PDB file of C-alpha atoms in Angstrom:
ATOM      1  CA  MET A   1     111.458  82.723  90.381  1.00 46.00           C
ATOM      2  CA  ASP A   2     110.866  81.590  93.954  1.00 67.00           C
ATOM      3  CA  LEU A   3     111.147  85.117  95.378  1.00 70.00           C
ATOM      4  CA  LEU A   4     108.581  86.383  92.985  1.00 74.00           C
ATOM      5  CA  ASN A   5     106.134  83.597  94.089  1.00 79.00           C
ATOM      6  CA  ILE A   6     106.680  84.811  97.689  1.00 82.00           C
ATOM      7  CA  PHE A   7     105.949  88.506  96.831  1.00 85.00           C
ATOM      8  CA  SER A   8     102.807  87.335  94.937  1.00 87.00           C
ATOM      9  CA  ALA A   9     101.770  85.280  97.994  1.00 88.00           C
ATOM     10  CA  PHE A  10     102.190  88.235 100.360  1.00 89.00           C
ATOM     11  CA  GLY A  11     100.239  90.510  98.101  1.00 91.00           C
ATOM     12  CA  LEU A  12      97.361  88.136  97.534  1.00 93.00           C
ATOM     13  CA  SER A  13      97.055  87.440 101.216  1.00 93.00           C
ATOM     14  CA  ALA A  14      97.043  91.144 102.037  1.00 92.00           C
ATOM     15  CA  SER A  15      94.334  91.823  99.456  1.00 94.00           C
ATOM     16  CA  ALA A  16      92.235  88.886 101.060  1.00 95.00           C
ATOM     17  CA  GLY A  17      92.278  90.875 104.242  1.00 93.00           C
ATOM     18  CA  LEU A  18      90.257  93.590 102.502  1.00 92.00           C
ATOM     19  CA  ASN A  19      88.019  91.326 100.392  1.00 94.00           C
ATOM     20  CA  ALA A  20      88.238  87.542 100.631  1.00 94.00           C
ATOM     21  CA  TYR A  21      86.522  86.800  97.361  1.00 96.00           C
ATOM     22  CA  ILE A  22      88.180  89.233  94.790  1.00 97.00           C
ATOM     23  CA  PRO A  23      91.691  87.696  95.048  1.00 96.00           C
ATOM     24  CA  LEU A  24      90.303  84.205  95.090  1.00 96.00           C
ATOM     25  CA  LEU A  25      88.263  84.988  91.957  1.00 97.00           C
ATOM     26  CA  ILE A  26      91.259  86.610  90.217  1.00 96.00           C
ATOM     27  CA  VAL A  27      93.521  83.588  91.083  1.00 94.00           C
ATOM     28  CA  SER A  28      90.787  81.255  89.845  1.00 95.00           C
ATOM     29  CA  LEU A  29      90.437  83.107  86.505  1.00 96.00           C
ATOM     30  CA  VAL A  30      94.157  83.484  85.961  1.00 94.00           C
ATOM     31  CA  GLY A  31      94.665  79.842  86.766  1.00 92.00           C
ATOM     32  CA  ARG A  32      91.954  78.937  84.408  1.00 94.00           C
ATOM     33  CA  PHE A  33      92.783  81.274  81.478  1.00 94.00           C
ATOM     34  CA  ALA A  34      96.444  82.174  81.921  1.00 91.00           C
ATOM     35  CA  PRO A  35      98.217  79.222  83.594  1.00 87.00           C
ATOM     36  CA  ASN A  36     101.559  80.576  82.312  1.00 86.00           C
ATOM     37  CA  LEU A  37     101.124  83.435  84.808  1.00 84.00           C
ATOM     38  CA  LEU A  38      99.953  81.323  87.670  1.00 83.00           C
ATOM     39  CA  LYS A  39      99.827  77.528  87.605  1.00 83.00           C
ATOM     40  CA  LEU A  40      97.753  76.022  90.444  1.00 85.00           C
ATOM     41  CA  ASN A  41      99.106  72.667  91.384  1.00 83.00           C
ATOM     42  CA  PRO A  42      96.837  70.100  93.161  1.00 83.00           C
ATOM     43  CA  PRO A  43      94.905  70.525  95.430  1.00 85.00           C
ATOM     44  CA  TRP A  44      94.715  74.234  94.601  1.00 86.00           C
ATOM     45  CA  ASP A  45      93.843  73.463  90.926  1.00 88.00           C
ATOM     46  CA  VAL A  46      90.262  72.919  92.012  1.00 93.00           C
ATOM     47  CA  MET A  47      89.953  76.681  92.237  1.00 93.00           C
ATOM     48  CA  THR A  48      89.909  76.716  88.324  1.00 94.00           C
ATOM     49  CA  SER A  49      86.622  74.648  88.291  1.00 95.00           C
ATOM     50  CA  TRP A  50      83.700  76.522  86.746  1.00 96.00           C
ATOM     51  CA  TRP A  51      81.588  75.662  89.880  1.00 97.00           C
ATOM     52  CA  ILE A  52      84.235  77.439  92.081  1.00 96.00           C
ATOM     53  CA  ILE A  53      84.470  80.488  89.714  1.00 97.00           C
ATOM     54  CA  GLY A  54      80.712  80.794  89.678  1.00 97.00           C
ATOM     55  CA  LEU A  55      80.490  80.460  93.473  1.00 97.00           C
ATOM     56  CA  LEU A  56      83.129  83.171  93.908  1.00 97.00           C
ATOM     57  CA  ILE A  57      81.329  85.447  91.516  1.00 97.00           C
ATOM     58  CA  MET A  58      78.238  85.068  93.561  1.00 97.00           C
ATOM     59  CA  LEU A  59      80.116  85.712  96.901  1.00 96.00           C
ATOM     60  CA  CYS A  60      81.962  88.730  95.426  1.00 96.00           C
ATOM     61  CA  LEU A  61      78.452  90.186  94.494  1.00 96.00           C
ATOM     62  CA  ILE A  62      77.057  89.468  97.951  1.00 95.00           C
ATOM     63  CA  GLU A  63      79.931  91.020  99.666  1.00 93.00           C
ATOM     64  CA  PHE A  64      80.007  93.924  97.352  1.00 93.00           C
ATOM     65  CA  PHE A  65      76.502  95.102  98.329  1.00 93.00           C
ATOM     66  CA  ALA A  66      76.742  93.959 101.949  1.00 92.00           C
ATOM     67  CA  ASP A  67      79.874  96.088 102.548  1.00 89.00           C
ATOM     68  CA  LYS A  68      78.279  99.319 101.247  1.00 89.00           C
ATOM     69  CA  ILE A  69      75.378  99.457 103.895  1.00 86.00           C
ATOM     70  CA  PRO A  70      75.985 100.925 107.332  1.00 82.00           C
ATOM     71  CA  VAL A  71      75.519  98.364 110.177  1.00 83.00           C
ATOM     72  CA  VAL A  72      75.338  95.508 107.600  1.00 89.00           C
ATOM     73  CA  ASP A  73      78.966  96.166 106.908  1.00 86.00           C
ATOM     74  CA  THR A  74      79.936  95.733 110.526  1.00 85.00           C
ATOM     75  CA  ILE A  75      77.944  92.445 110.615  1.00 90.00           C
ATOM     76  CA  ASN A  76      79.711  91.489 107.483  1.00 90.00           C
ATOM     77  CA  ASP A  77      83.076  92.280 108.909  1.00 88.00           C
ATOM     78  CA  GLY A  78      82.278  90.034 111.924  1.00 89.00           C
ATOM     79  CA  ILE A  79      81.272  87.119 109.722  1.00 92.00           C
ATOM     80  CA  GLN A  80      84.468  87.825 107.548  1.00 92.00           C
ATOM     81  CA  THR A  81      86.771  87.567 110.524  1.00 92.00           C
ATOM     82  CA  PHE A  82      86.778  83.793 109.849  1.00 93.00           C
ATOM     83  CA  ILE A  83      86.611  83.896 106.059  1.00 95.00           C
ATOM     84  CA  ARG A  84      89.368  86.575 105.115  1.00 95.00           C
ATOM     85  CA  PRO A  85      92.118  84.889 107.022  1.00 95.00           C
ATOM     86  CA  ALA A  86      91.261  81.481 105.590  1.00 94.00           C
ATOM     87  CA  ALA A  87      91.228  82.978 102.122  1.00 94.00           C
ATOM     88  CA  GLY A  88      94.628  84.565 102.786  1.00 93.00           C
ATOM     89  CA  ALA A  89      95.913  81.107 103.977  1.00 92.00           C
ATOM     90  CA  ILE A  90      94.654  79.452 100.780  1.00 91.00           C
ATOM     91  CA  LEU A  91      96.085  82.230  98.534  1.00 91.00           C
ATOM     92  CA  PHE A  92      99.420  82.196 100.200  1.00 90.00           C
ATOM     93  CA  ALA A  93      99.746  78.463 100.065  1.00 86.00           C
ATOM     94  CA  SER A  94      98.530  78.126  96.501  1.00 85.00           C
ATOM     95  CA  SER A  95     100.735  80.889  95.082  1.00 81.00           C
ATOM     96  CA  ALA A  96     103.965  80.060  97.084  1.00 71.00           C
ATOM     97  CA  HIS A  97     103.741  76.516  95.825  1.00 62.00           C
ATOM     98  CA  VAL A  98     107.098  76.531  94.003  1.00 50.00           C
ATOM     99  CA  ILE A  99     109.001  76.953  97.231  1.00 49.00           C
ATOM    100  CA  THR A 100     109.531  73.243  98.157  1.00 52.00           C
ATOM    101  CA  ASP A 101     111.544  74.083 101.306  1.00 61.00           C
ATOM    102  CA  VAL A 102     108.601  75.996 102.950  1.00 66.00           C
ATOM    103  CA  HIS A 103     106.305  73.528 104.728  1.00 75.00           C
ATOM    104  CA  PRO A 104     102.637  73.904 103.688  1.00 79.00           C
ATOM    105  CA  ILE A 105     101.612  74.487 107.279  1.00 85.00           C
ATOM    106  CA  LEU A 106     104.013  77.573 107.423  1.00 86.00           C
ATOM    107  CA  SER A 107     102.552  78.914 104.103  1.00 84.00           C
ATOM    108  CA  LEU A 108      99.041  78.581 105.478  1.00 88.00           C
ATOM    109  CA  ALA A 109     100.039  80.223 108.755  1.00 90.00           C
ATOM    110  CA  LEU A 110     101.628  83.147 106.964  1.00 90.00           C
ATOM    111  CA  GLY A 111      98.690  83.727 104.815  1.00 90.00           C
ATOM    112  CA  LEU A 112      96.400  83.552 107.781  1.00 93.00           C
ATOM    113  CA  PHE A 113      98.538  86.019 109.792  1.00 93.00           C
ATOM    114  CA  ILE A 114      98.713  88.483 106.912  1.00 92.00           C
ATOM    115  CA  ALA A 115      95.161  88.506 105.784  1.00 93.00           C
ATOM    116  CA  GLY A 116      94.017  88.468 109.531  1.00 92.00           C
ATOM    117  CA  GLY A 117      96.075  91.539 110.285  1.00 91.00           C
ATOM    118  CA  VAL A 118      94.765  93.480 107.365  1.00 91.00           C
ATOM    119  CA  HIS A 119      91.177  92.438 108.252  1.00 91.00           C
ATOM    120  CA  ALA A 120      91.730  93.482 111.768  1.00 91.00           C
ATOM    121  CA  VAL A 121      92.740  96.984 110.714  1.00 89.00           C
ATOM    122  CA  LYS A 122      89.758  97.189 108.354  1.00 88.00           C
ATOM    123  CA  ALA A 123      87.332  95.868 110.813  1.00 87.00           C
ATOM    124  CA  THR A 124      88.545  98.316 113.445  1.00 88.00           C
ATOM    125  CA  ALA A 125      88.482 101.265 111.160  1.00 87.00           C
ATOM    126  CA  ARG A 126      85.137 100.780 109.376  1.00 86.00           C
ATOM    127  CA  PRO A 127      82.905 101.304 112.499  1.00 86.00           C
ATOM    128  CA  VAL A 128      84.895 104.534 113.175  1.00 88.00           C
ATOM    129  CA  VAL A 129      84.181 105.742 109.597  1.00 86.00           C
ATOM    130  CA  THR A 130      80.504 104.763 109.993  1.00 85.00           C
ATOM    131  CA  ALA A 131      80.247 106.566 113.359  1.00 87.00           C
ATOM    132  CA  THR A 132      82.107 109.748 112.270  1.00 91.00           C
ATOM    133  CA  THR A 133      80.301 110.221 109.018  1.00 89.00           C
ATOM    134  CA  ALA A 134      76.873 108.811 109.930  1.00 86.00           C
ATOM    135  CA  GLY A 135      77.406 106.123 107.261  1.00 83.00           C
ATOM    136  CA  THR A 136      77.698 108.607 104.382  1.00 87.00           C
ATOM    137  CA  ALA A 137      81.387 107.580 103.643  1.00 88.00           C
ATOM    138  CA  ASN A 138      80.721 103.819 103.701  1.00 88.00           C
ATOM    139  CA  VAL A 139      80.079 103.390  99.992  1.00 91.00           C
ATOM    140  CA  ALA A 140      83.190 105.471  99.040  1.00 92.00           C
ATOM    141  CA  VAL A 141      85.442 103.654 101.649  1.00 91.00           C
ATOM    142  CA  SER A 142      84.099 100.271 100.518  1.00 91.00           C
ATOM    143  CA  ALA A 143      84.572 100.925  96.877  1.00 93.00           C
ATOM    144  CA  ALA A 144      88.119 102.061  97.642  1.00 92.00           C
ATOM    145  CA  GLU A 145      88.786  98.851  99.577  1.00 92.00           C
ATOM    146  CA  ASP A 146      87.354  96.785  96.675  1.00 94.00           C
ATOM    147  CA  ALA A 147      89.440  98.712  94.117  1.00 94.00           C
ATOM    148  CA  LEU A 148      92.685  98.344  96.193  1.00 92.00           C
ATOM    149  CA  SER A 149      91.991  94.638  96.790  1.00 94.00           C
ATOM    150  CA  THR A 150      91.480  94.150  92.932  1.00 95.00           C
ATOM    151  CA  VAL A 151      94.600  96.202  91.957  1.00 94.00           C
ATOM    152  CA  LEU A 152      96.764  94.482  94.545  1.00 92.00           C
ATOM    153  CA  SER A 153      95.573  91.089  93.427  1.00 94.00           C
ATOM    154  CA  ILE A 154      96.184  91.758  89.768  1.00 94.00           C
ATOM    155  CA  LEU A 155      99.565  93.265  90.439  1.00 93.00           C
ATOM    156  CA  SER A 156     100.475  90.324  92.850  1.00 91.00           C
ATOM    157  CA  VAL A 157     100.009  87.948  89.894  1.00 90.00           C
ATOM    158  CA  VAL A 158     101.276  90.008  87.012  1.00 90.00           C
ATOM    159  CA  MET A 159     104.028  92.284  88.587  1.00 89.00           C
ATOM    160  CA  PRO A 160     104.992  90.887  92.098  1.00 87.00           C
ATOM    161  CA  VAL A 161     108.031  93.053  92.238  1.00 86.00           C
ATOM    162  CA  VAL A 162     105.844  96.151  92.340  1.00 88.00           C
ATOM    163  CA  VAL A 163     103.801  94.652  95.104  1.00 83.00           C
ATOM    164  CA  ALA A 164     106.995  93.936  97.128  1.00 81.00           C
ATOM    165  CA  CYS A 165     108.105  97.577  96.612  1.00 86.00           C
ATOM    166  CA  VAL A 166     104.615  98.956  97.759  1.00 83.00           C
ATOM    167  CA  LEU A 167     104.593  96.672 100.858  1.00 77.00           C
ATOM    168  CA  VAL A 168     108.064  97.884 101.751  1.00 81.00           C
ATOM    169  CA  ILE A 169     106.978 101.542 101.490  1.00 87.00           C
ATOM    170  CA  ILE A 170     103.764 101.042 103.448  1.00 79.00           C
ATOM    171  CA  THR A 171     105.691  99.225 106.136  1.00 77.00           C
ATOM    172  CA  ALA A 172     108.278 101.929 106.422  1.00 84.00           C
ATOM    173  CA  PHE A 173     105.562 104.466 106.569  1.00 83.00           C
ATOM    174  CA  ILE A 174     103.721 102.708 109.356  1.00 77.00           C
ATOM    175  CA  VAL A 175     107.021 102.166 111.343  1.00 81.00           C
ATOM    176  CA  LEU A 176     108.136 105.793 110.997  1.00 86.00           C
ATOM    177  CA  ARG A 177     104.729 106.881 112.116  1.00 81.00           C
ATOM    178  CA  MET A 178     104.746 104.652 115.084  1.00 78.00           C
ATOM    179  CA  ILE A 179     108.152 106.030 115.999  1.00 85.00           C
ATOM    180  CA  ARG A 180     107.108 109.517 115.721  1.00 83.00           C
ATOM    181  CA  ARG A 181     104.052 108.816 117.905  1.00 78.00           C
ATOM    182  CA  SER A 182     106.029 107.091 120.668  1.00 76.00           C
ATOM    183  CA  SER A 183     108.745 109.814 120.801  1.00 72.00           C
ATOM    184  CA  PRO A 184     108.081 112.417 123.425  1.00 70.00           C
ATOM    185  CA  SER A 185     106.633 115.598 122.029  1.00 59.00           C
ATOM    186  CA  LYS A 186     108.489 118.817 122.358  1.00 56.00           C
ATOM    187  CA  VAL A 187     106.801 121.591 124.140  1.00 50.00           C
TER     188      VAL A 187
END
């Protein structure tokens, strides 16, 4: 059971790097309505409050629209540079709570690092997408990011083993691609 919570924590933190509020909202709703899937212990149980759920819905809507507009999405990514890693830290710490041997500071740091890394890739790629497509691809790319964040968040809670497999495949793909790029090309 401990290992599944770690897989869940990694998946939720990664999805927070794409959109901070979707995984927070999903964890809040699951904690509120299906505590058998994800029980939030204090102090994280505050996320099941109707006030927090309402706030997260509002923030999801704001980010949903802000992320679809060229230039506004870049400004939003700048603001989210602080929010997404913090959300990842909260999600990692709240979902890895069963592991008593892991210090809470380490859980927060891992979540911060994972969400921050995913956010850095997104924030670097989005201006390139905007520039190369004159902003015409922003809506599609943003919708894909939102869908990926939603699916990854749900899978992280419901089927964390699938998330672990997907993360291993993605990591292997990235490592292989980096190895191929760094090897001298044949003329």
